GROMACS .gro file of C-alpha atoms in nm:
model
  276
    1MET     CA    1  14.642   5.089   6.979
    2TYR     CA    2  14.623   5.347   6.700
    3PRO     CA    3  14.930   5.426   6.512
    4ALA     CA    4  15.128   5.727   6.613
    5LEU     CA    5  15.074   6.026   6.394
    6PRO     CA    6  15.399   6.154   6.246
    7LEU     CA    7  15.484   6.478   6.428
    8LYS     CA    8  15.429   6.679   6.098
    9HIS     CA    9  15.094   6.559   6.061
   10LEU     CA   10  15.007   6.667   6.412
   11ALA     CA   11  15.152   7.015   6.371
   12TYR     CA   12  14.940   7.049   6.063
   13TYR     CA   13  14.631   6.975   6.227
   14VAL     CA   14  14.694   7.193   6.514
   15LEU     CA   15  14.778   7.457   6.273
   16CYS     CA   16  14.446   7.415   6.098
   17LEU     CA   17  14.254   7.408   6.414
   18TRP     CA   18  14.417   7.725   6.522
   19ILE     CA   19  14.355   7.902   6.188
   20TRP     CA   20  13.974   7.789   6.213
   21VAL     CA   21  13.942   7.928   6.558
   22ARG     CA   22  14.101   8.269   6.484
   23GLN     CA   23  13.868   8.303   6.167
   24THR     CA   24  13.569   8.227   6.348
   25ALA     CA   25  13.661   8.450   6.659
   26LEU     CA   26  13.722   8.743   6.403
   27GLU     CA   27  13.374   8.689   6.232
   28TRP     CA   28  13.201   8.695   6.561
   29ARG     CA   29  13.398   9.032   6.666
   30ASP     CA   30  13.266   9.203   6.322
   31ARG     CA   31  12.924   9.068   6.396
   32ALA     CA   32  12.936   9.206   6.742
   33LYS     CA   33  13.058   9.530   6.649
   34GLN     CA   34  12.796   9.572   6.379
   35ALA     CA   35  12.513   9.500   6.636
   36LEU     CA   36  12.667   9.743   6.885
   37ARG     CA   37  12.667  10.039   6.613
   38SER     CA   38  12.306   9.964   6.503
   39HIS     CA   39  12.140   9.899   6.875
   40ALA     CA   40  12.360  10.070   7.123
   41PRO     CA   41  12.219  10.424   7.082
   42VAL     CA   42  11.870  10.316   7.118
   43LEU     CA   43  11.952  10.080   7.397
   44PHE     CA   44  12.120  10.339   7.597
   45ALA     CA   45  11.841  10.583   7.522
   46ARG     CA   46  11.598  10.366   7.659
   47LEU     CA   47  11.795  10.278   7.960
   48GLY     CA   48  11.843  10.622   8.078
   49GLY     CA   49  11.908  10.859   7.800
   50LEU     CA   50  12.278  10.833   7.824
   51VAL     CA   51  12.315  10.894   7.452
   52PRO     CA   52  12.132  11.174   7.301
   53THR     CA   53  11.884  11.096   7.018
   54ARG     CA   54  11.842  11.326   6.731
   55GLY     CA   55  11.488  11.485   6.642
   56VAL     CA   56  11.205  11.573   6.865
   57SER     CA   57  10.891  11.361   6.968
   58PRO     CA   58  10.579  11.433   6.778
   59ARG     CA   59  10.293  11.652   6.898
   60PRO     CA   60   9.983  11.494   7.012
   61PRO     CA   61   9.798  11.416   6.690
   62THR     CA   62   9.485  11.622   6.602
   63VAL     CA   63   9.454  11.565   6.209
   64LEU     CA   64   9.459  11.190   6.064
   65GLY     CA   65   9.512  11.114   5.718
   66LEU     CA   66   9.376  10.802   5.551
   67ILE     CA   67   9.461  10.676   5.173
   68VAL     CA   68   9.227  10.400   5.051
   69THR     CA   69   9.341  10.269   4.735
   70ASP     CA   70   9.111  10.000   4.695
   71PHE     CA   71   8.780  10.090   4.795
   72SER     CA   72   8.478   9.872   4.739
   73PRO     CA   73   8.131  10.016   4.841
   74GLN     CA   74   8.004   9.661   4.918
   75THR     CA   75   8.239   9.563   5.199
   76HIS     CA   76   8.428   9.882   5.300
   77PHE     CA   77   8.179  10.118   5.473
   78GLN     CA   78   8.178   9.944   5.790
   79ALA     CA   79   8.533   9.915   5.819
   80LEU     CA   80   8.560  10.321   5.749
   81ALA     CA   81   8.282  10.354   6.020
   82ARG     CA   82   8.505  10.173   6.257
   83ILE     CA   83   8.789  10.409   6.174
   84LEU     CA   84   8.605  10.723   6.227
   85THR     CA   85   8.434  10.615   6.554
   86TRP     CA   86   8.810  10.538   6.694
   87ALA     CA   87   8.934  10.887   6.549
   88HIS     CA   88   8.624  11.054   6.709
   89PHE     CA   89   8.688  10.920   7.064
   90GLN     CA   90   9.048  10.973   7.023
   91GLY     CA   91   8.984  11.353   6.988
   92TYR     CA   92   9.067  11.407   6.638
   93LYS     CA   93   8.947  11.749   6.516
   94ALA     CA   94   8.950  11.630   6.137
   95VAL     CA   95   9.000  11.330   5.942
   96LEU     CA   96   9.114  11.336   5.555
   97VAL     CA   97   8.993  11.043   5.364
   98TYR     CA   98   9.130  11.008   5.029
   99ASP     CA   99   8.994  10.759   4.786
  100PRO     CA  100   9.147  10.801   4.417
  101SER     CA  101   8.865  10.670   4.240
  102GLY     CA  102   8.602  10.911   4.371
  103SER     CA  103   8.357  10.633   4.476
  104LEU     CA  104   8.362  10.726   4.843
  105LYS     CA  105   8.308  11.094   4.771
  106GLU     CA  106   8.010  11.022   4.581
  107GLN     CA  107   7.853  10.806   4.816
  108ARG     CA  108   7.887  11.012   5.108
  109ALA     CA  109   7.531  10.952   5.229
  110ALA     CA  110   7.580  10.592   5.259
  111LEU     CA  111   7.874  10.634   5.485
  112GLU     CA  112   7.677  10.904   5.703
  113SER     CA  113   7.380  10.637   5.732
  114GLN     CA  114   7.623  10.373   5.900
  115PRO     CA  115   7.467  10.275   6.234
  116GLN     CA  116   7.787  10.295   6.409
  117LEU     CA  117   7.823  10.676   6.325
  118ALA     CA  118   7.461  10.771   6.419
  119THR     CA  119   7.502  10.690   6.771
  120LEU     CA  120   7.850  10.866   6.841
  121PRO     CA  121   7.826  11.181   7.089
  122GLY     CA  122   7.897  11.514   6.971
  123THR     CA  123   7.918  11.598   6.583
  124LEU     CA  124   8.069  11.392   6.317
  125ASN     CA  125   8.057  11.624   6.004
  126ILE     CA  126   8.120  11.466   5.686
  127GLN     CA  127   8.180  11.681   5.391
  128ALA     CA  128   8.258  11.586   5.028
  129GLY     CA  129   8.565  11.802   4.883
  130TRP     CA  130   8.751  12.070   5.038
  131GLY     CA  131   8.472  12.331   5.088
  132GLY     CA  132   8.291  12.382   5.439
  133PRO     CA  133   8.267  12.592   5.729
  134PRO     CA  134   8.564  12.711   5.950
  135LEU     CA  135   8.679  12.417   6.149
  136ASP     CA  136   8.644  12.586   6.497
  137THR     CA  137   8.280  12.637   6.469
  138VAL     CA  138   8.070  12.350   6.615
  139PRO     CA  139   7.692  12.471   6.601
  140GLY     CA  140   7.472  12.378   6.888
  141VAL     CA  141   7.723  12.176   7.053
  142GLN     CA  142   7.937  12.265   7.363
  143GLU     CA  143   8.302  12.156   7.374
  144SER     CA  144   8.377  11.896   7.606
  145VAL     CA  145   8.582  11.571   7.661
  146THR     CA  146   8.284  11.354   7.523
  147SER     CA  147   8.133  11.579   7.318
  148HIS     CA  148   8.326  11.756   7.015
  149GLU     CA  149   8.317  11.788   6.647
  150THR     CA  150   8.528  11.568   6.427
  151ARG     CA  151   8.532  11.702   6.060
  152VAL     CA  152   8.560  11.424   5.795
  153VAL     CA  153   8.673  11.551   5.457
  154LEU     CA  154   8.598  11.298   5.156
  155LEU     CA  155   8.872  11.357   4.897
  156ALA     CA  156   8.909  11.229   4.528
  157ALA     CA  157   9.185  11.248   4.252
  158GLU     CA  158   9.052  11.600   4.139
  159ASP     CA  159   9.088  11.735   4.491
  160SER     CA  160   9.460  11.732   4.442
  161GLU     CA  161   9.490  11.919   4.131
  162TRP     CA  162   9.250  12.216   4.118
  163PRO     CA  163   9.356  12.388   4.420
  164LEU     CA  164   9.712  12.394   4.324
  165ASP     CA  165   9.607  12.548   3.980
  166ALA     CA  166   9.406  12.799   4.173
  167ALA     CA  167   9.677  12.889   4.391
  168ALA     CA  168   9.936  12.909   4.097
  169ALA     CA  169   9.688  13.144   3.929
  170GLY     CA  170   9.659  13.363   4.233
  171CYS     CA  171  10.074  13.364   4.258
  172GLY     CA  172  10.098  13.459   3.908
  173ALA     CA  173   9.871  13.760   3.955
  174GLU     CA  174  10.041  13.862   4.264
  175ALA     CA  175  10.373  13.857   4.095
  176LYS     CA  176  10.245  14.064   3.807
  177ALA     CA  177  10.103  14.316   4.053
  178GLU     CA  178  10.464  14.329   4.249
  179SER     CA  179  10.649  14.385   3.917
  180ALA     CA  180  10.400  14.671   3.807
  181ASP     CA  181  10.405  14.845   4.135
  182ALA     CA  182  10.789  14.816   4.192
  183ALA     CA  183  10.989  15.154   4.171
  184PRO     CA  184  11.249  15.166   3.878
  185ASP     CA  185  11.546  15.221   4.128
  186THR     CA  186  11.450  14.929   4.353
  187PRO     CA  187  11.777  14.755   4.453
  188PRO     CA  188  11.812  14.380   4.357
  189ARG     CA  189  11.728  14.120   4.601
  190THR     CA  190  12.007  13.985   4.828
  191HIS     CA  191  12.061  13.650   4.909
  192SER     CA  192  11.900  13.698   5.277
  193ASP     CA  193  11.602  13.815   5.098
  194MET     CA  194  11.555  13.511   4.857
  195LEU     CA  195  11.606  13.287   5.160
  196ALA     CA  196  11.347  13.461   5.382
  197GLN     CA  197  11.115  13.452   5.082
  198ALA     CA  198  11.193  13.061   5.038
  199LEU     CA  199  11.147  12.991   5.405
  200ALA     CA  200  10.810  13.181   5.429
  201ALA     CA  201  10.692  12.990   5.095
  202PRO     CA  202  10.498  12.696   5.287
  203ASP     CA  203  10.277  12.955   5.473
  204ARG     CA  204  10.217  13.157   5.175
  205LEU     CA  205  10.102  12.845   4.985
  206ARG     CA  206   9.886  12.727   5.266
  207ARG     CA  207   9.706  13.062   5.254
  208ARG     CA  208   9.669  13.058   4.892
  209LEU     CA  209   9.528  12.692   4.928
  210VAL     CA  210   9.285  12.795   5.192
  211THR     CA  211   9.170  13.110   5.005
  212ALA     CA  212   9.115  12.884   4.695
  213ALA     CA  213   8.960  12.554   4.829
  214GLY     CA  214   8.846  12.638   5.181
  215PRO     CA  215   8.982  12.592   5.536
  216ALA     CA  216   9.020  12.224   5.540
  217ALA     CA  217   9.298  12.267   5.246
  218GLY     CA  218   9.516  12.430   5.495
  219LEU     CA  219   9.523  12.108   5.747
  220ASP     CA  220   9.832  11.912   5.776
  221PRO     CA  221   9.778  11.553   5.885
  222ASP     CA  222  10.020  11.433   6.167
  223PHE     CA  223  10.039  11.085   6.015
  224LEU     CA  224   9.887  10.918   5.711
  225VAL     CA  225   9.775  10.567   5.714
  226VAL     CA  226   9.754  10.365   5.371
  227PHE     CA  227   9.496  10.085   5.331
  228GLY     CA  228   9.532   9.878   5.030
  229PRO     CA  229   9.739   9.626   4.860
  230VAL     CA  230  10.039   9.808   4.849
  231LEU     CA  231  10.195  10.114   5.011
  232GLY     CA  232  10.147  10.403   4.776
  233LEU     CA  233  10.007  10.767   4.805
  234GLY     CA  234   9.800  10.708   4.493
  235GLY     CA  235   9.798  11.102   4.435
  236PHE     CA  236   9.724  11.233   4.785
  237PRO     CA  237   9.750  11.619   4.793
  238ALA     CA  238  10.120  11.675   4.790
  239TRP     CA  239  10.096  11.987   5.012
  240ALA     CA  240   9.928  11.766   5.285
  241ALA     CA  241  10.176  11.501   5.303
  242ARG     CA  242  10.503  11.712   5.287
  243SER     CA  243  10.601  11.649   5.635
  244CYS     CA  244  10.390  11.370   5.786
  245GLU     CA  245  10.472  11.030   5.882
  246ILE     CA  246  10.336  10.755   5.660
  247TYR     CA  247  10.229  10.413   5.774
  248PHE     CA  248  10.089  10.112   5.601
  249GLY     CA  249   9.758   9.971   5.726
  250GLY     CA  250   9.695   9.672   5.512
  251PRO     CA  251   9.362   9.574   5.363
  252LEU     CA  252   9.081   9.803   5.467
  253CYS     CA  253   8.844   9.538   5.555
  254GLN     CA  254   9.066   9.425   5.820
  255ALA     CA  255   9.106   9.782   5.998
  256SER     CA  256   9.019   9.822   6.360
  257GLY     CA  257   9.077  10.030   6.647
  258SER     CA  258   9.347   9.832   6.802
  259LYS     CA  259   9.547   9.840   6.455
  260LEU     CA  260   9.532  10.216   6.459
  261GLN     CA  261   9.610  10.253   6.834
  262SER     CA  262   9.908  10.036   6.739
  263ILE     CA  263  10.008  10.266   6.458
  264LEU     CA  264   9.968  10.561   6.707
  265ARG     CA  265  10.204  10.418   6.968
  266ARG     CA  266  10.461  10.355   6.688
  267HIS     CA  267  10.418  10.726   6.579
  268ALA     CA  268  10.451  10.849   6.927
  269ARG     CA  269  10.814  10.668   6.960
  270THR     CA  270  10.910  10.844   6.623
  271LYS     CA  271  11.203  11.115   6.625
  272LEU     CA  272  11.089  11.384   6.389
  273ARG     CA  273  11.393  11.550   6.219
  274HIS     CA  274  11.229  11.763   5.962
  275GLY     CA  275  11.478  11.714   5.713
  276ARG     CA  276  11.796  11.750   5.916
   0.00000   0.00000   0.00000
């Protein structure tokens, strides 16, 4: 027989047990509330759209952006050929490939000579820099599902700078011409005028960039994939990355069509808010 506990000791143990149970229940309640706040909107949206989600679904992508921060000519040409083959069969009209070092741009011929690219149906037009013919011209090739043109634009660090300098010079010349032609009694600009001018600024900049650097400079990638040791833009043209989604693809040597297809599915589930 165990000795009987004094009544005050028994009451003390019961009180401690009740405090522990109550504290544990409060902690689990807080965790459940936090989990519901985080996942309930997505869960209800998937089950039946009961909770409205902010943003819009992205359009079907037609322009792909690639950033390669650790390009090595000895090992990465085949990986790039796999990516460009996937993009061509997916129907992309343009692929911007950015290598800050400029090695890829200088060795365009080596990329064009890859056997995987030589057997593609349609046209795979690889150009170094922004210049080139208009994107809607496909010489000698009829547009179809299996035969189309994919423009590949190889870019380096200098291609991020000189188009902006040329566009800024053109903007300065236009401003001087406007001030010279303005009448002396022109009323000051209102807030509505300045707001309208600010909203139209991206389109004006795109037109100036196209005038200075060529039609490819007006392309807006639907999403960017960064290949390299870390996620970083590495000086990618700022005007082309202003409104696109950015994803990390890991080392370039491990790039494949299945990995890009996974990124594409992730992009299709994204809700674009455009700053709202």
